[in-house]
Amino acid sequence: MIGVMVRYLALLAVILIGCDTPSGRVSPRNQPTGSLHAQALATLQVATRSEQPLVRANAIEMLEPEVEPLRDAVRRGLVDRNAGVRFVSAMALGKRRLCGSSELVRPLLDDPSQSVRAAAIFALVVCGDDDVDQTPLSAMVLGLDRVTRANAALVLGEIGNPTAAVLLREAMKRPLQVE
């Protein structure tokens, strides 16, 4: 059931952002208008309140082209009970530079989830917070947990600091935790 819902939400996101078929890139000339766009947007907004955390997280990601609905979803997502939803929300805040809401991210620096802490660091760094300590990302990307490593590597890449390349190369040499 979740798989069907995720596929449905993905289709709605394509409608919402207006992807070109050949390149898969967003094209301003193909931006949907009218009721189809409004229906897709409404469905995604409802999905951000789903009982299923995966649906909530996917809906937040799919709202990224729509700033105001995204801002509302991110504000709820940053305090969600699910770490995946908090992670996606902090990443979306940073990617879309919703820096007016960045004060809501600071508490996530102490989140129980290392991935959420990594996303909080990303959001604060891209929003211009010079006081945020990025050094925990090193331990995360060099750690044993594969999810934390992957998310920390994503954050380092999104931050775009060229000095992280050495760290990422070192992380690739380290063994991953066997599940």
mmCIF file of C-alpha atoms in Angstrom, residues 26-147:
data_model
loop_
_atom_site.group_PDB
_atom_site.id
_atom_site.type_symbol
_atom_site.label_atom_id
_atom_site.label_comp_id
_atom_site.label_asym_id
_atom_site.label_seq_id
_atom_site.Cartn_x
_atom_site.Cartn_y
_atom_site.Cartn_z
ATOM 1 C CA VAL A 26 11.865 21.469 -14.985
ATOM 2 C CA SER A 27 10.843 23.710 -17.822
ATOM 3 C CA PRO A 28 9.148 27.052 -17.131
ATOM 4 C CA ARG A 29 7.120 26.750 -20.342
ATOM 5 C CA ASN A 30 5.674 23.475 -19.089
ATOM 6 C CA GLN A 31 4.662 24.694 -15.663
ATOM 7 C CA PRO A 32 1.161 23.352 -15.116
ATOM 8 C CA THR A 33 -1.579 25.817 -14.398
ATOM 9 C CA GLY A 34 -5.143 25.597 -13.275
ATOM 10 C CA SER A 35 -6.987 22.869 -11.510
ATOM 11 C CA LEU A 36 -4.603 19.968 -12.186
ATOM 12 C CA HIS A 37 -1.762 21.853 -10.529
ATOM 13 C CA ALA A 38 -3.992 22.893 -7.644
ATOM 14 C CA GLN A 39 -5.197 19.312 -7.156
ATOM 15 C CA ALA A 40 -1.645 17.966 -7.132
ATOM 16 C CA LEU A 41 -0.582 20.621 -4.659
ATOM 17 C CA ALA A 42 -3.572 19.929 -2.407
ATOM 18 C CA THR A 43 -2.867 16.192 -2.478
ATOM 19 C CA LEU A 44 0.760 16.744 -1.515
ATOM 20 C CA GLN A 45 -0.243 19.088 1.298
ATOM 21 C CA VAL A 46 -2.612 16.439 2.669
ATOM 22 C CA ALA A 47 0.125 13.815 2.303
ATOM 23 C CA THR A 48 2.446 15.868 4.534
ATOM 24 C CA ARG A 49 0.006 15.018 7.340
ATOM 25 C CA SER A 50 -0.230 11.295 6.542
ATOM 26 C CA GLU A 51 0.002 8.673 9.272
ATOM 27 C CA GLN A 52 2.847 7.071 7.283
ATOM 28 C CA PRO A 53 6.227 8.768 7.850
ATOM 29 C CA LEU A 54 7.500 7.705 4.415
ATOM 30 C CA VAL A 55 4.544 9.415 2.769
ATOM 31 C CA ARG A 56 5.075 12.567 4.860
ATOM 32 C CA ALA A 57 8.773 12.678 3.959
ATOM 33 C CA ASN A 58 8.172 12.075 0.251
ATOM 34 C CA ALA A 59 5.442 14.708 0.128
ATOM 35 C CA ILE A 60 7.749 17.289 1.715
ATOM 36 C CA GLU A 61 10.454 16.524 -0.838
ATOM 37 C CA MET A 62 7.943 16.803 -3.677
ATOM 38 C CA LEU A 63 6.777 20.196 -2.450
ATOM 39 C CA GLU A 64 10.245 21.729 -2.932
ATOM 40 C CA PRO A 65 9.215 23.700 -6.056
ATOM 41 C CA GLU A 66 6.384 25.393 -4.109
ATOM 42 C CA VAL A 67 7.942 27.697 -1.514
ATOM 43 C CA GLU A 68 4.997 28.623 0.715
ATOM 44 C CA PRO A 69 3.408 25.161 0.943
ATOM 45 C CA LEU A 70 6.910 23.775 1.481
ATOM 46 C CA ARG A 71 7.595 26.281 4.261
ATOM 47 C CA ASP A 72 4.445 25.164 6.101
ATOM 48 C CA ALA A 73 5.272 21.473 5.649
ATOM 49 C CA VAL A 74 8.885 21.990 6.734
ATOM 50 C CA ARG A 75 7.831 23.810 9.899
ATOM 51 C CA ARG A 76 5.693 20.799 10.863
ATOM 52 C CA GLY A 77 8.303 18.320 9.675
ATOM 53 C CA LEU A 78 11.097 19.759 11.795
ATOM 54 C CA VAL A 79 9.213 18.673 14.928
ATOM 55 C CA ASP A 80 7.878 15.394 13.506
ATOM 56 C CA ARG A 81 8.190 12.296 15.677
ATOM 57 C CA ASN A 82 9.960 10.465 12.809
ATOM 58 C CA ALA A 83 13.679 11.096 12.243
ATOM 59 C CA GLY A 84 13.358 10.610 8.472
ATOM 60 C CA VAL A 85 10.758 13.351 8.256
ATOM 61 C CA ARG A 86 12.910 15.671 10.383
ATOM 62 C CA PHE A 87 15.912 14.915 8.136
ATOM 63 C CA VAL A 88 13.993 15.633 4.922
ATOM 64 C CA SER A 89 12.525 18.807 6.411
ATOM 65 C CA ALA A 90 15.897 20.213 7.462
ATOM 66 C CA MET A 91 17.402 19.331 4.070
ATOM 67 C CA ALA A 92 14.488 20.974 2.227
ATOM 68 C CA LEU A 93 14.826 24.089 4.378
ATOM 69 C CA GLY A 94 18.481 24.334 3.421
ATOM 70 C CA LYS A 95 18.073 23.473 -0.257
ATOM 71 C CA ARG A 96 15.343 26.070 -0.743
ATOM 72 C CA ARG A 97 17.065 28.584 1.556
ATOM 73 C CA LEU A 98 13.998 28.996 3.770
ATOM 74 C CA CYS A 99 16.270 30.795 6.186
ATOM 75 C CA GLY A 100 13.453 32.674 7.886
ATOM 76 C CA SER A 101 12.601 29.344 9.529
ATOM 77 C CA SER A 102 16.178 28.405 10.400
ATOM 78 C CA GLU A 103 15.661 29.162 14.111
ATOM 79 C CA LEU A 104 13.534 26.000 14.189
ATOM 80 C CA VAL A 105 16.530 23.944 13.034
ATOM 81 C CA ARG A 106 18.942 24.787 15.857
ATOM 82 C CA PRO A 107 17.300 22.333 18.348
ATOM 83 C CA LEU A 108 17.943 19.555 15.814
ATOM 84 C CA LEU A 109 21.681 19.914 16.449
ATOM 85 C CA ASP A 110 20.945 17.849 19.586
ATOM 86 C CA ASP A 111 18.610 15.353 17.876
ATOM 87 C CA PRO A 112 19.046 11.666 18.799
ATOM 88 C CA SER A 113 19.511 10.873 15.086
ATOM 89 C CA GLN A 114 22.937 11.629 13.642
ATOM 90 C CA SER A 115 21.381 12.037 10.192
ATOM 91 C CA VAL A 116 19.029 14.702 11.516
ATOM 92 C CA ARG A 117 21.964 16.464 13.180
ATOM 93 C CA ALA A 118 23.812 16.401 9.833
ATOM 94 C CA ALA A 119 20.808 17.908 8.039
ATOM 95 C CA ALA A 120 20.532 20.598 10.720
ATOM 96 C CA ILE A 121 24.188 21.497 10.212
ATOM 97 C CA PHE A 122 23.558 21.769 6.465
ATOM 98 C CA ALA A 123 20.510 23.994 6.876
ATOM 99 C CA LEU A 124 22.254 26.330 9.292
ATOM 100 C CA VAL A 125 25.444 26.551 7.216
ATOM 101 C CA VAL A 126 23.631 27.422 3.988
ATOM 102 C CA CYS A 127 21.530 29.947 5.881
ATOM 103 C CA GLY A 128 24.691 31.761 6.907
ATOM 104 C CA ASP A 129 25.100 30.654 10.522
ATOM 105 C CA ASP A 130 28.867 30.997 11.002
ATOM 106 C CA ASP A 131 28.680 29.632 14.556
ATOM 107 C CA VAL A 132 27.533 26.130 13.606
ATOM 108 C CA ASP A 133 30.179 23.462 14.187
ATOM 109 C CA GLN A 134 30.638 21.306 11.079
ATOM 110 C CA THR A 135 33.226 18.982 12.623
ATOM 111 C CA PRO A 136 30.651 16.324 13.677
ATOM 112 C CA LEU A 137 30.164 15.615 9.966
ATOM 113 C CA SER A 138 33.685 14.150 9.853
ATOM 114 C CA ALA A 139 32.925 11.546 12.504
ATOM 115 C CA MET A 140 29.590 10.772 10.857
ATOM 116 C CA VAL A 141 31.039 10.217 7.391
ATOM 117 C CA LEU A 142 33.850 8.062 8.799
ATOM 118 C CA GLY A 143 31.590 6.061 11.135
ATOM 119 C CA LEU A 144 30.294 2.533 10.699
ATOM 120 C CA ASP A 145 26.577 3.176 10.236
ATOM 121 C CA ARG A 146 25.875 3.197 6.499
ATOM 122 C CA VAL A 147 22.787 5.437 6.653
#
